[in-house]
Amino acid sequence: MTEPSALTDLTARQLLSGYRAGTFSPLDATRAVLARIEEMQPRLNAFVRVDVEPALAQARAATGRWHAGEPKGLLDGVPVSVKDTLLQAGGPTLKGSNTTDEKGSWDTDSPAVARLREHGAVLIGKTTTPEFGWQGVTDSPRTGITRNPHDPTRTSGGSSGGSAAAVAAGAGPLSLGTDGGGSIRIPASFCGVFGLKPTYGRVPLHPASPFGALSHAGPLARDAADAALLLDVISGADPRDPTALEPPARAFAAALAEDTAPGVKGLRIAYSASFGGQVAVHPEVAAAVRAAVSRLADLGAYVEEADPDFADPIDAFNALWNAGAARLVDQLGAEKRQLLDPGLRSIAARGARLSALDLLAAQEARIELGRRMARFHQRYDLLVTPTLPITAFEAGRAAPQGSGPHRWTGWTPFTYPFNLTQQPAATVPVGEDASGLPVGLQLIAARYGERTVLRAAAALADHPSR
């Protein structure tokens, strides 16, 4: 019989295999995860709310279905957490903000959460976020600071920091996050888990993000294969999101299984260590990423050092991001605005000063960036970069000490460009620095190229550094 504590170290696929074999049940796994949350929550602060009784009820129902040999979906009985910017019926979605009123019916699921329910997932609780997901660390006026499981004196990153910390700490093998400028990839990299920002529209959103078409929803998981399974559940069209894509012809998990044999053999990979010298990367991060790139070459990929053909698109990104913040804040009364994170108020004020011409110029820059990357991917199947130029810094700060007046975009130069282009991008853990803090490698493919990203990520996981 599997020890309860060991269940928290299993992937979703391993849990499903155990349910199928009758080695343990969804109720066993859910109880183990809830116990892990109780133990880690005071130290990490990864959850806004833990839905103990509803989760146990869902786990009992799933256990009955497995005993009857009638599981109802791809994730029946698997514990999954949800970032608290996504609606989940049965409780408030606070979005890290003191401006949110907990009163109300709260009877609507976002599309992805609705699909988790359809597939029998056990919804264990809501994970922390900075206020409205506005920054790259998970600190909010409402819930405080979320910390890194590898070192609680360090940040988990953000804005899906609670989700990344939960998966890394064994509080469920899967979590649902969002990514508007790196918000899945940043915390996944800092916490040493896999995080995927799919092509825009792959996972439907409702309500729409205040940050518009910059924001994607996607999986955080232990590995690429688990993420592919979750992506199969949450992707596909939804009438509430007119930008949502139809599901692909082949399921992501099945396609990944078929792609395992060739691995990365024959893939054309561009490796950009620093965007042509534009980014100062910490030497330990650079070394870990370079070693992983060498493994890709050893596995049969054609690797060439090449930089994407664009200058830093920070001005375009900031215009669109700050305008979204301004629109969000504009809908609040004067009294509620005073409750906001001062940093969010600051970027909203900048956004309010933008003109229609400024926003049109940002959109033009975005389209041109997309064209350049489309041309780049005619030559290369994948672009590989560090996910971040640093490892996790001190908790309670918005930026690393000594980084100057920059906000979160000052230390995330590898992530936000690919929200502008709406390409799929993932982070894969590829090592640690001298302090034991995780290092992430970023994989970027052309639009609709999730399969290629997952294929390369799985190859790296199957052939770790020795």
GROMACS .gro file of C-alpha atoms in nm:
model
  466
    1MET     CA    1   0.000   0.000   0.000
    2THR     CA    2   0.137   0.342  -0.097
    3GLU     CA    3   0.214   0.565   0.202
    4PRO     CA    4  -0.017   0.870   0.207
    5SER     CA    5   0.273   1.117   0.211
    6ALA     CA    6   0.418   0.956  -0.102
    7LEU     CA    7   0.101   1.031  -0.299
    8THR     CA    8   0.186   1.401  -0.301
    9ASP     CA    9   0.503   1.329  -0.500
   10LEU     CA   10   0.321   1.157  -0.788
   11THR     CA   11   0.232   1.304  -1.125
   12ALA     CA   12  -0.130   1.315  -1.240
   13ARG     CA   13  -0.057   1.021  -1.471
   14GLN     CA   14   0.082   0.816  -1.183
   15LEU     CA   15  -0.225   0.892  -0.973
   16LEU     CA   16  -0.454   0.784  -1.255
   17SER     CA   17  -0.253   0.464  -1.298
   18GLY     CA   18  -0.287   0.392  -0.927
   19TYR     CA   19  -0.663   0.452  -0.938
   20ARG     CA   20  -0.691   0.218  -1.234
   21ALA     CA   21  -0.494  -0.055  -1.057
   22GLY     CA   22  -0.677  -0.006  -0.728
   23THR     CA   23  -0.350   0.064  -0.544
   24PHE     CA   24  -0.501   0.375  -0.388
   25SER     CA   25  -0.808   0.590  -0.446
   26PRO     CA   26  -0.889   0.953  -0.529
   27LEU     CA   27  -0.997   0.992  -0.167
   28ASP     CA   28  -0.654   0.871  -0.049
   29ALA     CA   29  -0.478   1.115  -0.282
   30THR     CA   30  -0.702   1.408  -0.190
   31ARG     CA   31  -0.658   1.352   0.182
   32ALA     CA   32  -0.279   1.339   0.133
   33VAL     CA   33  -0.281   1.664  -0.067
   34LEU     CA   34  -0.500   1.842   0.187
   35ALA     CA   35  -0.263   1.732   0.462
   36ARG     CA   36   0.031   1.866   0.262
   37ILE     CA   37  -0.147   2.200   0.216
   38GLU     CA   38  -0.214   2.224   0.590
   39GLU     CA   39   0.155   2.165   0.654
   40MET     CA   40   0.296   2.401   0.388
   41GLN     CA   41   0.044   2.687   0.388
   42PRO     CA   42   0.173   2.871   0.699
   43ARG     CA   43   0.522   2.866   0.550
   44LEU     CA   44   0.447   2.945   0.184
   45ASN     CA   45   0.104   3.114   0.171
   46ALA     CA   46   0.015   2.959  -0.166
   47PHE     CA   47  -0.361   2.933  -0.118
   48VAL     CA   48  -0.632   3.195  -0.078
   49ARG     CA   49  -0.888   2.929   0.006
   50VAL     CA   50  -0.878   2.553   0.058
   51ASP     CA   51  -1.210   2.383  -0.017
   52VAL     CA   52  -1.172   2.087   0.220
   53GLU     CA   53  -1.526   1.951   0.238
   54PRO     CA   54  -1.618   2.007  -0.130
   55ALA     CA   55  -1.288   1.847  -0.234
   56LEU     CA   56  -1.346   1.544  -0.014
   57ALA     CA   57  -1.700   1.509  -0.152
   58GLN     CA   58  -1.567   1.522  -0.510
   59ALA     CA   59  -1.296   1.268  -0.420
   60ARG     CA   60  -1.552   1.028  -0.271
   61ALA     CA   61  -1.761   1.051  -0.586
   62ALA     CA   62  -1.456   0.988  -0.803
   63THR     CA   63  -1.356   0.692  -0.586
   64GLY     CA   64  -1.700   0.540  -0.642
   65ARG     CA   65  -1.670   0.584  -1.017
   66TRP     CA   66  -1.326   0.419  -1.026
   67HIS     CA   67  -1.448   0.128  -0.813
   68ALA     CA   68  -1.735   0.085  -1.061
   69GLY     CA   69  -1.490   0.098  -1.352
   70GLU     CA   70  -1.661   0.409  -1.488
   71PRO     CA   71  -1.428   0.711  -1.460
   72LYS     CA   72  -1.595   1.012  -1.614
   73GLY     CA   73  -1.306   1.200  -1.769
   74LEU     CA   74  -0.935   1.243  -1.828
   75LEU     CA   75  -0.864   1.374  -1.477
   76ASP     CA   76  -1.119   1.189  -1.266
   77GLY     CA   77  -1.010   1.216  -0.903
   78VAL     CA   78  -0.691   1.417  -0.968
   79PRO     CA   79  -0.645   1.710  -0.725
   80VAL     CA   80  -0.614   2.041  -0.915
   81SER     CA   81  -0.584   2.398  -0.787
   82VAL     CA   82  -0.700   2.713  -0.965
   83LYS     CA   83  -0.547   3.061  -0.968
   84ASP     CA   84  -0.773   3.309  -0.794
   85THR     CA   85  -0.822   3.527  -1.101
   86LEU     CA   86  -1.037   3.255  -1.263
   87LEU     CA   87  -1.400   3.214  -1.163
   88GLN     CA   88  -1.488   2.899  -0.972
   89ALA     CA   89  -1.847   2.848  -0.862
   90GLY     CA   90  -1.901   2.797  -0.491
   91GLY     CA   91  -1.683   3.077  -0.357
   92PRO     CA   92  -1.557   3.427  -0.430
   93THR     CA   93  -1.279   3.502  -0.676
   94LEU     CA   94  -1.093   3.773  -0.488
   95LYS     CA   95  -0.816   3.843  -0.743
   96GLY     CA   96  -0.583   3.946  -0.461
   97SER     CA   97  -0.775   4.269  -0.414
   98ASN     CA   98  -0.940   4.443  -0.121
   99THR     CA   99  -1.174   4.600  -0.377
  100THR     CA  100  -1.348   4.265  -0.433
  101ASP     CA  101  -1.672   4.212  -0.239
  102GLU     CA  102  -1.704   3.852  -0.119
  103LYS     CA  103  -2.082   3.876  -0.109
  104GLY     CA  104  -2.279   3.745  -0.403
  105SER     CA  105  -2.387   3.421  -0.559
  106TRP     CA  106  -2.051   3.327  -0.715
  107ASP     CA  107  -2.221   3.061  -0.924
  108THR     CA  108  -2.019   3.075  -1.246
  109ASP     CA  109  -1.717   2.871  -1.356
  110SER     CA  110  -1.467   3.007  -1.605
  111PRO     CA  111  -1.451   2.785  -1.917
  112ALA     CA  112  -1.137   2.602  -1.805
  113VAL     CA  113  -1.273   2.538  -1.456
  114ALA     CA  114  -1.600   2.409  -1.604
  115ARG     CA  115  -1.400   2.159  -1.809
  116LEU     CA  116  -1.207   2.045  -1.505
  117ARG     CA  117  -1.540   1.963  -1.342
  118GLU     CA  118  -1.661   1.780  -1.655
  119HIS     CA  119  -1.352   1.560  -1.640
  120GLY     CA  120  -1.390   1.475  -1.272
  121ALA     CA  121  -1.098   1.679  -1.133
  122VAL     CA  122  -1.102   1.740  -0.758
  123LEU     CA  123  -1.093   2.118  -0.711
  124ILE     CA  124  -0.889   2.160  -0.394
  125GLY     CA  125  -0.877   2.540  -0.372
  126LYS     CA  126  -0.780   2.878  -0.512
  127THR     CA  127  -0.417   2.991  -0.530
  128THR     CA  128  -0.271   3.333  -0.460
  129THR     CA  129  -0.210   3.611  -0.710
  130PRO     CA  130  -0.090   3.971  -0.697
  131GLU     CA  131  -0.377   4.217  -0.729
  132PHE     CA  132  -0.552   4.141  -1.060
  133GLY     CA  133  -0.234   3.958  -1.169
  134TRP     CA  134  -0.057   4.286  -1.242
  135GLN     CA  135   0.306   4.203  -1.155
  136GLY     CA  136   0.576   3.936  -1.161
  137VAL     CA  137   0.576   3.851  -0.789
  138THR     CA  138   0.283   3.717  -0.588
  139ASP     CA  139   0.244   3.988  -0.326
  140SER     CA  140  -0.099   4.141  -0.277
  141PRO     CA  141  -0.275   4.379  -0.037
  142ARG     CA  142  -0.532   4.110   0.039
  143THR     CA  143  -0.326   3.794   0.088
  144GLY     CA  144   0.029   3.912   0.153
  145ILE     CA  145   0.346   3.742   0.025
  146THR     CA  146   0.368   3.399  -0.138
  147ARG     CA  147   0.704   3.232  -0.084
  148ASN     CA  148   0.925   2.985  -0.269
  149PRO     CA  149   0.919   2.617  -0.160
  150HIS     CA  150   1.292   2.586  -0.228
  151ASP     CA  151   1.370   2.874   0.008
  152PRO     CA  152   1.087   3.061   0.182
  153THR     CA  153   1.301   3.372   0.212
  154ARG     CA  154   1.273   3.400  -0.169
  155THR     CA  155   0.981   3.497  -0.390
  156SER     CA  156   0.771   3.240  -0.574
  157GLY     CA  157   0.748   3.478  -0.870
  158GLY     CA  158   0.417   3.573  -1.023
  159SER     CA  159   0.157   3.631  -1.107
  160SER     CA  160   0.063   3.260  -1.088
  161GLY     CA  161   0.296   3.226  -0.792
  162GLY     CA  162   0.053   3.041  -0.568
  163SER     CA  163  -0.005   2.782  -0.839
  164ALA     CA  164   0.367   2.728  -0.899
  165ALA     CA  165   0.443   2.704  -0.528
  166ALA     CA  166   0.158   2.458  -0.477
  167VAL     CA  167   0.275   2.222  -0.752
  168ALA     CA  168   0.639   2.247  -0.640
  169ALA     CA  169   0.545   2.174  -0.277
  170GLY     CA  170   0.333   1.868  -0.357
  171ALA     CA  171  -0.003   2.038  -0.300
  172GLY     CA  172  -0.156   1.872  -0.606
  173PRO     CA  173   0.018   1.772  -0.930
  174LEU     CA  174  -0.166   2.026  -1.148
  175SER     CA  175  -0.270   2.389  -1.130
  176LEU     CA  176  -0.444   2.628  -1.364
  177GLY     CA  177  -0.277   2.966  -1.414
  178THR     CA  178  -0.277   3.271  -1.639
  179ASP     CA  179   0.006   3.447  -1.822
  180GLY     CA  180  -0.008   3.807  -1.942
  181GLY     CA  181   0.366   3.876  -1.964
  182GLY     CA  182   0.523   3.565  -1.815
  183SER     CA  183   0.286   3.497  -1.526
  184ILE     CA  184   0.295   3.118  -1.572
  185ARG     CA  185   0.657   3.094  -1.684
  186ILE     CA  186   0.811   3.329  -1.425
  187PRO     CA  187   0.691   3.143  -1.113
  188ALA     CA  188   0.731   2.803  -1.276
  189SER     CA  189   1.096   2.889  -1.343
  190PHE     CA  190   1.156   3.023  -0.991
  191CYS     CA  191   0.983   2.723  -0.829
  192GLY     CA  192   1.128   2.451  -1.056
  193VAL     CA  193   0.814   2.320  -1.226
  194PHE     CA  194   0.686   2.303  -1.584
  195GLY     CA  195   0.468   2.590  -1.706
  196LEU     CA  196   0.310   2.641  -2.047
  197LYS     CA  197   0.161   2.953  -2.201
  198PRO     CA  198  -0.034   2.810  -2.496
  199THR     CA  199  -0.112   2.992  -2.818
  200TYR     CA  200  -0.355   3.276  -2.751
  201GLY     CA  201  -0.710   3.144  -2.769
  202ARG     CA  202  -0.611   2.782  -2.712
  203VAL     CA  203  -0.769   2.799  -2.365
  204PRO     CA  204  -1.088   3.010  -2.361
  205LEU     CA  205  -1.124   3.287  -2.104
  206HIS     CA  206  -1.437   3.437  -1.950
  207PRO     CA  207  -1.459   3.703  -1.832
  208ALA     CA  208  -1.191   3.848  -2.057
  209SER     CA  209  -0.873   3.962  -1.885
  210PRO     CA  210  -0.847   4.337  -1.823
  211PHE     CA  211  -0.513   4.309  -2.003
  212GLY     CA  212  -0.686   4.194  -2.319
  213ALA     CA  213  -0.514   3.975  -2.576
  214LEU     CA  214  -0.190   3.970  -2.377
  215SER     CA  215  -0.337   3.723  -2.129
  216HIS     CA  216  -0.337   3.345  -2.182
  217ALA     CA  217  -0.455   3.064  -1.954
  218GLY     CA  218  -0.255   2.744  -1.921
  219PRO     CA  219  -0.118   2.460  -1.710
  220LEU     CA  220   0.144   2.436  -1.438
  221ALA     CA  221   0.255   2.079  -1.376
  222ARG     CA  222   0.538   1.850  -1.271
  223ASP     CA  223   0.629   1.775  -1.633
  224ALA     CA  224   0.529   1.824  -1.996
  225ALA     CA  225   0.323   1.505  -2.017
  226ASP     CA  226   0.102   1.611  -1.726
  227ALA     CA  227   0.067   1.957  -1.881
  228ALA     CA  228  -0.039   1.800  -2.212
  229LEU     CA  229  -0.308   1.604  -2.031
  230LEU     CA  230  -0.441   1.917  -1.859
  231LEU     CA  231  -0.425   2.110  -2.187
  232ASP     CA  232  -0.645   1.844  -2.351
  233VAL     CA  233  -0.905   1.909  -2.083
  234ILE     CA  234  -0.907   2.289  -2.085
  235SER     CA  235  -0.858   2.374  -2.454
  236GLY     CA  236  -1.124   2.416  -2.723
  237ALA     CA  237  -1.390   2.663  -2.826
  238ASP     CA  238  -1.636   2.822  -2.584
  239PRO     CA  239  -1.924   3.053  -2.686
  240ARG     CA  240  -1.830   3.298  -2.411
  241ASP     CA  241  -1.492   3.366  -2.573
  242PRO     CA  242  -1.512   3.457  -2.943
  243THR     CA  243  -1.131   3.438  -2.977
  244ALA     CA  244  -1.112   3.074  -2.861
  245LEU     CA  245  -0.964   2.818  -3.099
  246GLU     CA  246  -1.114   2.485  -3.196
  247PRO     CA  247  -0.928   2.188  -3.044
  248PRO     CA  248  -0.649   2.039  -3.256
  249ALA     CA  249  -0.708   1.730  -3.467
  250ARG     CA  250  -0.501   1.517  -3.229
  251ALA     CA  251  -0.507   1.537  -2.850
  252PHE     CA  252  -0.190   1.685  -2.702
  253ALA     CA  253  -0.122   1.393  -2.468
  254ALA     CA  254  -0.164   1.135  -2.746
  255ALA     CA  255   0.050   1.338  -2.986
  256LEU     CA  256   0.322   1.374  -2.723
  257ALA     CA  257   0.326   0.996  -2.671
  258GLU     CA  258   0.371   0.952  -3.046
  259ASP     CA  259   0.649   1.212  -3.052
  260THR     CA  260   0.844   1.052  -2.767
  261ALA     CA  261   1.031   0.807  -2.991
  262PRO     CA  262   1.190   1.066  -3.223
  263GLY     CA  263   1.228   1.314  -2.938
  264VAL     CA  264   1.398   1.626  -3.072
  265LYS     CA  265   1.582   1.448  -3.352
  266GLY     CA  266   1.574   1.664  -3.662
  267LEU     CA  267   1.427   1.973  -3.494
  268ARG     CA  268   1.587   2.303  -3.595
  269ILE     CA  269   1.660   2.497  -3.278
  270ALA     CA  270   1.785   2.854  -3.242
  271TYR     CA  271   1.961   2.922  -2.914
  272SER     CA  272   1.967   3.283  -2.800
  273ALA     CA  273   2.167   3.320  -2.480
  274SER     CA  274   2.104   3.692  -2.426
  275PHE     CA  275   1.900   3.831  -2.719
  276GLY     CA  276   2.219   3.940  -2.888
  277GLY     CA  277   2.378   4.086  -2.577
  278GLN     CA  278   2.071   4.289  -2.483
  279VAL     CA  279   2.021   4.093  -2.157
  280ALA     CA  280   2.270   4.043  -1.874
  281VAL     CA  281   2.222   3.681  -1.764
  282HIS     CA  282   2.360   3.551  -1.436
  283PRO     CA  283   2.653   3.316  -1.510
  284GLU     CA  284   2.501   3.021  -1.322
  285VAL     CA  285   2.175   3.057  -1.513
  286ALA     CA  286   2.362   3.085  -1.842
  287ALA     CA  287   2.568   2.773  -1.766
  288ALA     CA  288   2.264   2.560  -1.678
  289VAL     CA  289   2.077   2.668  -1.990
  290ARG     CA  290   2.377   2.613  -2.215
  291ALA     CA  291   2.424   2.262  -2.073
  292ALA     CA  292   2.059   2.182  -2.148
  293VAL     CA  293   2.094   2.315  -2.502
  294SER     CA  294   2.396   2.087  -2.549
  295ARG     CA  295   2.176   1.794  -2.444
  296LEU     CA  296   1.926   1.887  -2.713
  297ALA     CA  297   2.206   1.877  -2.967
  298ASP     CA  298   2.327   1.542  -2.833
  299LEU     CA  299   1.972   1.409  -2.877
  300GLY     CA  300   1.978   1.491  -3.247
  301ALA     CA  301   1.846   1.845  -3.277
  302TYR     CA  302   2.017   2.087  -3.515
  303VAL     CA  303   2.118   2.367  -3.279
  304GLU     CA  304   2.247   2.703  -3.396
  305GLU     CA  305   2.318   3.016  -3.197
  306ALA     CA  306   2.083   3.276  -3.343
  307ASP     CA  307   1.899   3.576  -3.205
  308PRO     CA  308   1.544   3.674  -3.300
  309ASP     CA  309   1.531   3.982  -3.519
  310PHE     CA  310   1.376   4.238  -3.288
  311ALA     CA  311   1.469   4.511  -3.043
  312ASP     CA  312   1.324   4.513  -2.694
  313PRO     CA  313   0.946   4.568  -2.741
  314ILE     CA  314   0.903   4.708  -2.391
  315ASP     CA  315   0.737   5.032  -2.503
  316ALA     CA  316   0.463   4.849  -2.692
  317PHE     CA  317   0.411   4.604  -2.409
  318ASN     CA  318   0.393   4.876  -2.144
  319ALA     CA  319   0.143   5.077  -2.347
  320LEU     CA  320  -0.094   4.781  -2.377
  321TRP     CA  321  -0.038   4.660  -2.020
  322ASN     CA  322  -0.077   5.002  -1.861
  323ALA     CA  323  -0.386   5.079  -2.070
  324GLY     CA  324  -0.542   4.757  -1.941
  325ALA     CA  325  -0.463   4.861  -1.585
  326ALA     CA  326  -0.616   5.205  -1.648
  327ARG     CA  327  -0.938   5.052  -1.780
  328LEU     CA  328  -0.956   4.819  -1.480
  329VAL     CA  329  -0.906   5.100  -1.229
  330ASP     CA  330  -1.144   5.332  -1.413
  331GLN     CA  331  -1.430   5.096  -1.332
  332LEU     CA  332  -1.371   5.134  -0.957
  333GLY     CA  333  -1.503   5.418  -0.744
  334ALA     CA  334  -1.267   5.668  -0.582
  335GLU     CA  335  -1.294   5.498  -0.242
  336LYS     CA  336  -1.198   5.156  -0.380
  337ARG     CA  337  -0.907   5.299  -0.577
  338GLN     CA  338  -0.744   5.396  -0.249
  339LEU     CA  339  -0.743   5.027  -0.150
  340LEU     CA  340  -0.535   4.926  -0.452
  341ASP     CA  341  -0.170   4.822  -0.456
  342PRO     CA  342   0.021   5.152  -0.506
  343GLY     CA  343   0.218   4.995  -0.791
  344LEU     CA  344  -0.102   4.906  -0.974
  345ARG     CA  345  -0.236   5.259  -0.923
  346SER     CA  346   0.089   5.394  -1.063
  347ILE     CA  347   0.081   5.200  -1.390
  348ALA     CA  348  -0.291   5.271  -1.426
  349ALA     CA  349  -0.215   5.644  -1.404
  350ARG     CA  350   0.042   5.604  -1.679
  351GLY     CA  351  -0.207   5.412  -1.889
  352ALA     CA  352  -0.470   5.682  -1.844
  353ARG     CA  353  -0.235   5.934  -2.004
  354LEU     CA  354  -0.201   5.733  -2.326
  355SER     CA  355  -0.377   5.851  -2.640
  356ALA     CA  356  -0.560   5.646  -2.901
  357LEU     CA  357  -0.262   5.710  -3.129
  358ASP     CA  358  -0.027   5.566  -2.865
  359LEU     CA  359  -0.232   5.246  -2.850
  360LEU     CA  360  -0.251   5.217  -3.229
  361ALA     CA  361   0.127   5.255  -3.245
  362ALA     CA  362   0.164   4.980  -2.986
  363GLN     CA  363  -0.063   4.753  -3.189
  364GLU     CA  364   0.139   4.823  -3.503
  365ALA     CA  365   0.460   4.736  -3.317
  366ARG     CA  366   0.295   4.418  -3.194
  367ILE     CA  367   0.192   4.313  -3.544
  368GLU     CA  368   0.540   4.382  -3.678
  369LEU     CA  369   0.693   4.176  -3.398
  370GLY     CA  370   0.457   3.892  -3.489
  371ARG     CA  371   0.566   3.913  -3.854
  372ARG     CA  372   0.931   3.898  -3.758
  373MET     CA  373   0.882   3.592  -3.540
  374ALA     CA  374   0.674   3.421  -3.809
  375ARG     CA  375   0.967   3.466  -4.050
  376PHE     CA  376   1.210   3.346  -3.785
  377HIS     CA  377   1.012   3.025  -3.739
  378GLN     CA  378   1.023   2.954  -4.111
  379ARG     CA  379   1.387   2.876  -4.044
  380TYR     CA  380   1.368   2.738  -3.688
  381ASP     CA  381   1.118   2.505  -3.520
  382LEU     CA  382   1.207   2.636  -3.176
  383LEU     CA  383   1.370   2.933  -3.012
  384VAL     CA  384   1.545   2.851  -2.683
  385THR     CA  385   1.636   3.115  -2.422
  386PRO     CA  386   1.676   3.133  -2.048
  387THR     CA  387   1.330   3.179  -1.900
  388LEU     CA  388   1.468   3.447  -1.670
  389PRO     CA  389   1.816   3.596  -1.639
  390ILE     CA  390   1.818   3.532  -1.263
  391THR     CA  391   1.696   3.287  -1.001
  392ALA     CA  392   1.444   3.374  -0.730
  393PHE     CA  393   1.526   3.688  -0.534
  394GLU     CA  394   1.426   3.808  -0.187
  395ALA     CA  395   1.057   3.770  -0.098
  396GLY     CA  396   0.865   4.091  -0.040
  397ARG     CA  397   1.039   4.282  -0.320
  398ALA     CA  398   0.898   4.368  -0.663
  399ALA     CA  399   1.244   4.347  -0.823
  400PRO     CA  400   1.590   4.218  -0.732
  401GLN     CA  401   1.789   4.441  -0.501
  402GLY     CA  402   2.011   4.678  -0.693
  403SER     CA  403   1.809   4.652  -1.014
  404GLY     CA  404   1.715   5.019  -1.010
  405PRO     CA  405   1.368   5.170  -1.051
  406HIS     CA  406   1.242   4.904  -1.292
  407ARG     CA  407   0.917   4.726  -1.233
  408TRP     CA  408   0.875   4.355  -1.307
  409THR     CA  409   0.935   4.395  -1.680
  410GLY     CA  410   1.290   4.506  -1.600
  411TRP     CA  411   1.387   4.152  -1.496
  412THR     CA  412   1.164   3.947  -1.731
  413PRO     CA  413   1.298   4.041  -2.076
  414PHE     CA  414   1.267   3.687  -2.214
  415THR     CA  415   0.898   3.635  -2.134
  416TYR     CA  416   0.677   3.933  -2.223
  417PRO     CA  417   0.774   3.959  -2.594
  418PHE     CA  418   0.594   3.630  -2.660
  419ASN     CA  419   0.270   3.754  -2.508
  420LEU     CA  420   0.279   4.026  -2.772
  421THR     CA  421   0.327   3.763  -3.045
  422GLN     CA  422   0.078   3.519  -2.883
  423GLN     CA  423   0.308   3.221  -2.944
  424PRO     CA  424   0.323   2.910  -2.726
  425ALA     CA  425   0.609   2.927  -2.479
  426ALA     CA  426   0.704   2.701  -2.188
  427THR     CA  427   0.959   2.688  -1.911
  428VAL     CA  428   1.138   2.365  -1.820
  429PRO     CA  429   1.353   2.322  -1.506
  430VAL     CA  430   1.712   2.248  -1.613
  431GLY     CA  431   1.918   2.278  -1.299
  432GLU     CA  432   1.993   2.486  -0.993
  433ASP     CA  433   2.227   2.764  -0.894
  434ALA     CA  434   2.482   2.733  -0.614
  435SER     CA  435   2.211   2.815  -0.358
  436GLY     CA  436   1.985   2.534  -0.478
  437LEU     CA  437   1.739   2.766  -0.652
  438PRO     CA  438   1.587   2.638  -0.978
  439VAL     CA  439   1.690   2.755  -1.325
  440GLY     CA  440   1.441   2.749  -1.612
  441LEU     CA  441   1.490   2.716  -1.987
  442GLN     CA  442   1.229   2.867  -2.219
  443LEU     CA  443   1.104   2.694  -2.535
  444ILE     CA  444   0.913   2.905  -2.791
  445ALA     CA  445   0.744   2.774  -3.107
  446ALA     CA  446   0.543   2.933  -3.385
  447ARG     CA  447   0.174   2.996  -3.321
  448TYR     CA  448  -0.021   2.670  -3.279
  449GLY     CA  449   0.309   2.487  -3.214
  450GLU     CA  450   0.236   2.352  -2.864
  451ARG     CA  451   0.320   2.000  -2.979
  452THR     CA  452   0.675   2.104  -3.066
  453VAL     CA  453   0.723   2.278  -2.732
  454LEU     CA  454   0.592   1.977  -2.541
  455ARG     CA  455   0.806   1.738  -2.746
  456ALA     CA  456   1.129   1.923  -2.664
  457ALA     CA  457   1.035   1.967  -2.298
  458ALA     CA  458   0.966   1.594  -2.264
  459ALA     CA  459   1.301   1.512  -2.424
  460LEU     CA  460   1.483   1.729  -2.171
  461ALA     CA  461   1.296   1.565  -1.883
  462ASP     CA  462   1.374   1.216  -2.016
  463HIS     CA  463   1.745   1.298  -2.050
  464PRO     CA  464   1.841   1.517  -1.753
  465SER     CA  465   2.194   1.643  -1.698
  466ARG     CA  466   2.427   1.396  -1.538
   0.00000   0.00000   0.00000
